[in-house]
Amino acid sequence: MWIVRVALSRPYTFLVMAAVLLIMGPLTIVNTPTDIFPNIGIPVISMIWNYAGLPAREMANRITANFERVLPVVVNGVDHVDSTNLNGVAVSKIFFHPDANVPLAMSQAAAGANYYMRNFPPGTTPPLLLTYNASSVPVVQLALSSKTLTEQALYDTANIYVRSQLSSVAGASLPYPYGGKQRQVQVDLNAQALQSYGLSAQDVQNAIISQNLIIPSGTEKIGEYEYVVLLNGSGS
């Protein structure tokens, strides 16, 4: 073969090439970056909806299904949408084409959600938006339990303290905690008594919301001292 004849005629050249391969091979292997989760290049945005006490079927029918119909209209580059509905929580994963502008899509999704929230059940809060790609998977799942704390206290601990401490981790995306119980006020209504006064449950809700006021306060200087004045509607 011709390569054998060239190697026999130029032995020093092939010896130098073999030495270079012997030296550069291990260096290349050591310096080659590796990733167990390669970048597939399909951008994804997750929209996490929260509505305490709403069943999974109602989350699907009243929130995610309605928003999925208008999502391709207000957001550019949408490929398809997958939604998972649970009790009080719904996660909508929006998959985009590889050449989509993700920052623009996030702003369009946030603006569309804020606009169409008027068609959602009263009290619906704006969704939490997280961006990643199709190769990103959750690598850490943290569960909290306690024999002394209530479910409300565990939820507050996970939401206020644990999420704030993990927020400094580079590249971490932290959704709201799932499970537990959020603090809420429950009012038992007498339907017959309300009907006799010509009132509905919505009227009671509006009355409670209108009385939940945050009143700003100030200070009062008396003599050499200046006191902080708190009103009845102010927090203690």
Coordinates of N, CA, C and O in Angstrom, one line a residue, residues 149-236:
L149 N -44.9 21.3 63.5 CA -45.4 22.4 62.7 C -46.6 22.0 61.9 O -46.8 20.8 61.5
T150 N -47.5 23.0 61.7 CA -48.7 22.7 60.9 C -48.3 22.8 59.4 O -47.2 23.2 59.0
E151 N -49.3 22.4 58.5 CA -49.0 22.5 57.1 C -48.8 23.9 56.6 O -48.0 24.2 55.7
Q152 N -49.6 24.8 57.2 CA -49.4 26.2 56.9 C -48.0 26.7 57.2 O -47.3 27.4 56.5
A153 N -47.5 26.3 58.4 CA -46.2 26.7 58.9 C -45.1 26.1 58.0 O -44.1 26.8 57.6
L154 N -45.3 24.9 57.5 CA -44.3 24.2 56.6 C -44.3 25.0 55.3 O -43.2 25.2 54.7
Y155 N -45.5 25.3 54.8 CA -45.5 26.1 53.5 C -44.8 27.4 53.6 O -44.0 27.8 52.7
D156 N -45.0 28.1 54.7 CA -44.4 29.4 54.9 C -42.8 29.2 55.0 O -42.1 30.0 54.5
T157 N -42.4 28.2 55.7 CA -41.0 27.9 55.9 C -40.3 27.6 54.5 O -39.3 28.2 54.2
A158 N -41.0 26.8 53.7 CA -40.4 26.5 52.4 C -40.4 27.7 51.4 O -39.5 27.9 50.7
N159 N -41.5 28.5 51.5 CA -41.7 29.6 50.6 C -40.8 30.8 51.0 O -40.2 31.5 50.1
I160 N -40.7 31.1 52.3 CA -40.0 32.3 52.7 C -38.5 32.0 53.0 O -37.6 32.8 52.5
Y161 N -38.2 30.9 53.7 CA -36.8 30.7 54.1 C -36.0 29.8 53.1 O -34.9 30.2 52.7
V162 N -36.6 28.7 52.8 CA -35.8 27.7 51.9 C -35.6 28.3 50.5 O -34.5 28.2 50.0
R163 N -36.6 28.8 49.9 CA -36.5 29.4 48.6 C -35.5 30.5 48.5 O -34.7 30.7 47.6
S164 N -35.5 31.4 49.6 CA -34.6 32.5 49.6 C -33.1 32.1 49.7 O -32.2 32.7 49.2
Q165 N -32.9 31.0 50.5 CA -31.5 30.5 50.6 C -31.0 29.8 49.4 O -29.8 29.8 49.1
L166 N -31.9 29.1 48.6 CA -31.5 28.4 47.4 C -31.4 29.4 46.2 O -30.9 29.0 45.2
S167 N -31.9 30.6 46.3 CA -32.0 31.5 45.2 C -30.6 31.9 44.8 O -30.4 32.4 43.6
S168 N -29.6 31.8 45.7 CA -28.2 32.2 45.3 C -27.5 31.2 44.5 O -26.4 31.4 44.1
V169 N -28.0 30.0 44.3 CA -27.4 28.9 43.6 C -27.4 29.3 42.1 O -28.5 29.6 41.6
A170 N -26.3 29.3 41.4 CA -26.2 29.6 40.0 C -26.9 28.6 39.2 O -26.8 27.4 39.3
G171 N -27.8 29.2 38.3 CA -28.5 28.3 37.4 C -29.8 27.7 37.9 O -30.4 26.9 37.2
A172 N -30.1 27.9 39.2 CA -31.3 27.3 39.8 C -32.5 28.0 39.5 O -32.6 29.3 39.5
S173 N -33.6 27.3 39.1 CA -34.9 27.9 38.9 C -35.8 27.3 40.0 O -36.0 26.1 40.1
L174 N -36.4 28.2 40.8 CA -37.2 27.7 42.0 C -38.6 28.1 41.8 O -39.0 29.3 41.9
P175 N -39.5 27.1 41.6 CA -40.9 27.4 41.6 C -41.5 27.5 43.0 O -40.7 27.3 44.0
Y176 N -42.7 27.8 43.1 CA -43.4 27.9 44.4 C -43.5 26.5 45.0 O -43.6 25.5 44.2
P177 N -43.5 26.3 46.3 CA -43.6 25.0 46.9 C -45.0 24.4 46.5 O -46.0 25.1 46.5
Y178 N -45.0 23.1 46.3 CA -46.2 22.4 46.1 C -46.6 21.6 47.3 O -45.7 20.9 47.9
G179 N -47.8 21.6 47.6 CA -48.3 20.9 48.8 C -48.5 21.8 50.0 O -48.4 23.0 49.9
G180 N -48.8 21.3 51.1 CA -49.0 22.1 52.3 C -50.3 22.9 52.1 O -51.2 22.6 51.3
K181 N -50.5 23.9 52.9 CA -51.7 24.7 52.9 C -51.3 26.2 53.0 O -50.5 26.5 53.9
Q182 N -51.9 27.0 52.2 CA -51.7 28.4 52.3 C -52.6 29.0 53.3 O -53.8 28.5 53.5
R183 N -52.2 30.1 53.9 CA -53.1 30.7 54.9 C -54.3 31.4 54.2 O -54.1 32.1 53.2
Q184 N -55.4 31.1 54.7 CA -56.6 31.6 54.1 C -57.7 31.7 55.1 O -57.7 31.2 56.2
V185 N -58.7 32.6 54.8 CA -59.9 32.8 55.7 C -61.1 32.1 55.1 O -61.4 32.3 53.9
Q186 N -61.7 31.3 55.9 CA -62.9 30.6 55.4 C -64.1 31.1 56.2 O -64.1 31.2 57.4
V187 N -65.2 31.4 55.5 CA -66.4 32.0 56.1 C -67.5 31.1 55.7 O -67.8 30.8 54.5
D188 N -68.2 30.6 56.7 CA -69.4 29.7 56.5 C -70.7 30.6 56.3 O -70.9 31.5 57.2
L189 N -71.4 30.5 55.3 CA -72.5 31.4 54.9 C -73.8 30.6 55.1 O -73.9 29.4 54.8
N190 N -74.8 31.3 55.5 CA -76.2 30.8 55.6 C -76.9 31.3 54.4 O -77.3 32.5 54.2
A191 N -77.1 30.4 53.4 CA -77.7 30.8 52.1 C -79.1 31.3 52.3 O -79.5 32.3 51.6
Q192 N -79.9 30.8 53.2 CA -81.3 31.3 53.3 C -81.3 32.7 53.9 O -82.1 33.5 53.5
A193 N -80.4 32.9 54.9 CA -80.4 34.2 55.5 C -79.9 35.3 54.5 O -80.4 36.4 54.4
L194 N -78.9 34.9 53.7 CA -78.4 35.8 52.7 C -79.5 36.1 51.6 O -79.7 37.3 51.2
Q195 N -80.2 35.1 51.3 CA -81.3 35.3 50.3 C -82.4 36.2 50.8 O -83.0 37.0 50.1
S196 N -82.7 36.1 52.1 CA -83.7 37.0 52.7 C -83.3 38.5 52.7 O -84.2 39.3 52.6
Y197 N -82.0 38.7 52.7 CA -81.5 40.1 52.7 C -81.1 40.5 51.2 O -80.7 41.6 51.0
G198 N -81.4 39.6 50.3 CA -81.0 40.0 48.9 C -79.5 40.0 48.6 O -79.1 40.8 47.8
L199 N -78.8 39.2 49.3 CA -77.3 39.2 49.2 C -76.8 37.9 48.6 O -77.5 36.9 48.7
S200 N -75.6 37.9 48.0 CA -75.0 36.7 47.5 C -73.7 36.5 48.2 O -73.2 37.3 48.9
A201 N -73.1 35.3 47.9 CA -71.7 35.1 48.4 C -70.7 36.0 47.9 O -69.8 36.4 48.6
Q202 N -70.9 36.5 46.6 CA -70.0 37.5 46.1 C -70.0 38.8 46.8 O -69.0 39.5 47.0
D203 N -71.2 39.2 47.3 CA -71.4 40.4 48.1 C -70.6 40.3 49.4 O -69.9 41.3 49.9
V204 N -70.6 39.1 50.0 CA -69.8 38.9 51.3 C -68.3 39.0 51.0 O -67.6 39.6 51.7
Q205 N -67.9 38.4 49.9 CA -66.5 38.4 49.5 C -66.1 39.9 49.3 O -65.0 40.3 49.7
N206 N -66.9 40.6 48.6 CA -66.5 42.0 48.3 C -66.4 42.9 49.6 O -65.6 43.7 49.7
A207 N -67.3 42.6 50.5 CA -67.3 43.3 51.8 C -66.0 43.0 52.6 O -65.4 43.8 53.2
I208 N -65.6 41.7 52.6 CA -64.4 41.3 53.3 C -63.1 41.9 52.6 O -62.2 42.4 53.3
I209 N -63.1 42.0 51.3 CA -62.0 42.5 50.6 C -61.9 44.0 50.8 O -60.8 44.6 51.0
S210 N -63.0 44.7 50.8 CA -63.0 46.2 51.1 C -62.6 46.5 52.5 O -62.1 47.7 52.7
Q211 N -62.8 45.7 53.4 CA -62.4 45.9 54.8 C -61.0 45.5 55.1 O -60.5 45.9 56.2
N212 N -60.3 44.8 54.2 CA -58.9 44.4 54.4 C -58.0 45.5 53.9 O -57.5 45.4 52.8
L213 N -57.9 46.6 54.7 CA -57.2 47.8 54.2 C -55.8 47.8 54.9 O -55.6 47.4 56.0
I214 N -54.9 48.4 54.2 CA -53.6 48.7 54.7 C -53.5 50.2 54.8 O -53.4 50.9 53.8
I215 N -53.5 50.7 56.0 CA -53.6 52.2 56.2 C -52.2 52.7 56.6 O -51.6 52.2 57.5
P216 N -51.6 53.6 55.8 CA -50.3 54.1 56.2 C -50.4 55.0 57.5 O -51.4 55.6 57.7
S217 N -49.3 54.9 58.3 CA -49.3 55.7 59.5 C -48.1 56.6 59.4 O -47.4 56.8 58.4
G218 N -47.7 57.3 60.5 CA -46.6 58.2 60.6 C -46.1 58.3 62.0 O -46.2 57.4 62.8
T219 N -45.5 59.5 62.2 CA -44.9 59.7 63.5 C -45.5 61.0 64.1 O -46.1 61.8 63.4
E220 N -45.4 61.1 65.4 CA -45.9 62.3 66.2 C -44.8 62.7 67.2 O -44.3 61.9 68.0
K221 N -44.3 63.9 67.0 CA -43.3 64.4 67.9 C -43.9 65.2 69.1 O -44.7 66.1 68.9
I222 N -43.6 64.7 70.2 CA -44.1 65.3 71.5 C -42.9 65.6 72.4 O -42.2 64.7 72.9
G223 N -42.6 66.8 72.5 CA -41.5 67.3 73.3 C -40.2 66.9 72.6 O -40.0 67.2 71.4
E224 N -39.4 66.2 73.4 CA -38.1 65.8 72.8 C -38.1 64.4 72.1 O -37.1 64.0 71.5
Y225 N -39.3 63.8 72.1 CA -39.3 62.4 71.6 C -40.3 62.4 70.4 O -41.2 63.2 70.3
E226 N -40.0 61.5 69.4 CA -40.9 61.3 68.3 C -41.4 59.9 68.3 O -40.6 58.9 68.3
Y227 N -42.7 59.7 68.3 CA -43.3 58.4 68.5 C -43.8 57.9 67.2 O -44.3 58.7 66.4
V228 N -43.8 56.6 67.0 CA -44.4 56.0 65.8 C -45.9 55.7 66.1 O -46.2 55.1 67.1
V229 N -46.7 56.2 65.2 CA -48.2 56.1 65.5 C -48.7 54.9 64.6 O -48.5 54.9 63.4
L230 N -49.4 54.0 65.2 CA -50.0 52.9 64.5 C -51.5 53.0 64.6 O -52.1 53.3 65.7
L231 N -52.2 52.8 63.5 CA -53.6 52.9 63.4 C -54.2 51.5 63.6 O -53.5 50.5 63.6
N232 N -55.6 51.4 63.7 CA -56.2 50.1 63.9 C -56.0 49.2 62.6 O -56.0 48.0 62.8
G233 N -55.9 49.8 61.5 CA -55.7 49.0 60.3 C -54.2 48.7 60.0 O -53.9 48.0 59.0
S234 N -53.3 49.2 60.8 CA -51.9 48.9 60.6 C -51.5 47.6 61.2 O -52.1 47.2 62.2
G235 N -50.5 47.0 60.7 CA -50.0 45.7 61.3 C -49.2 46.0 62.6 O -48.6 47.1 62.7
S236 N -49.2 45.1 63.5 CA -48.6 45.3 64.8 C -47.1 45.0 64.7 O -46.7 44.3 63.8

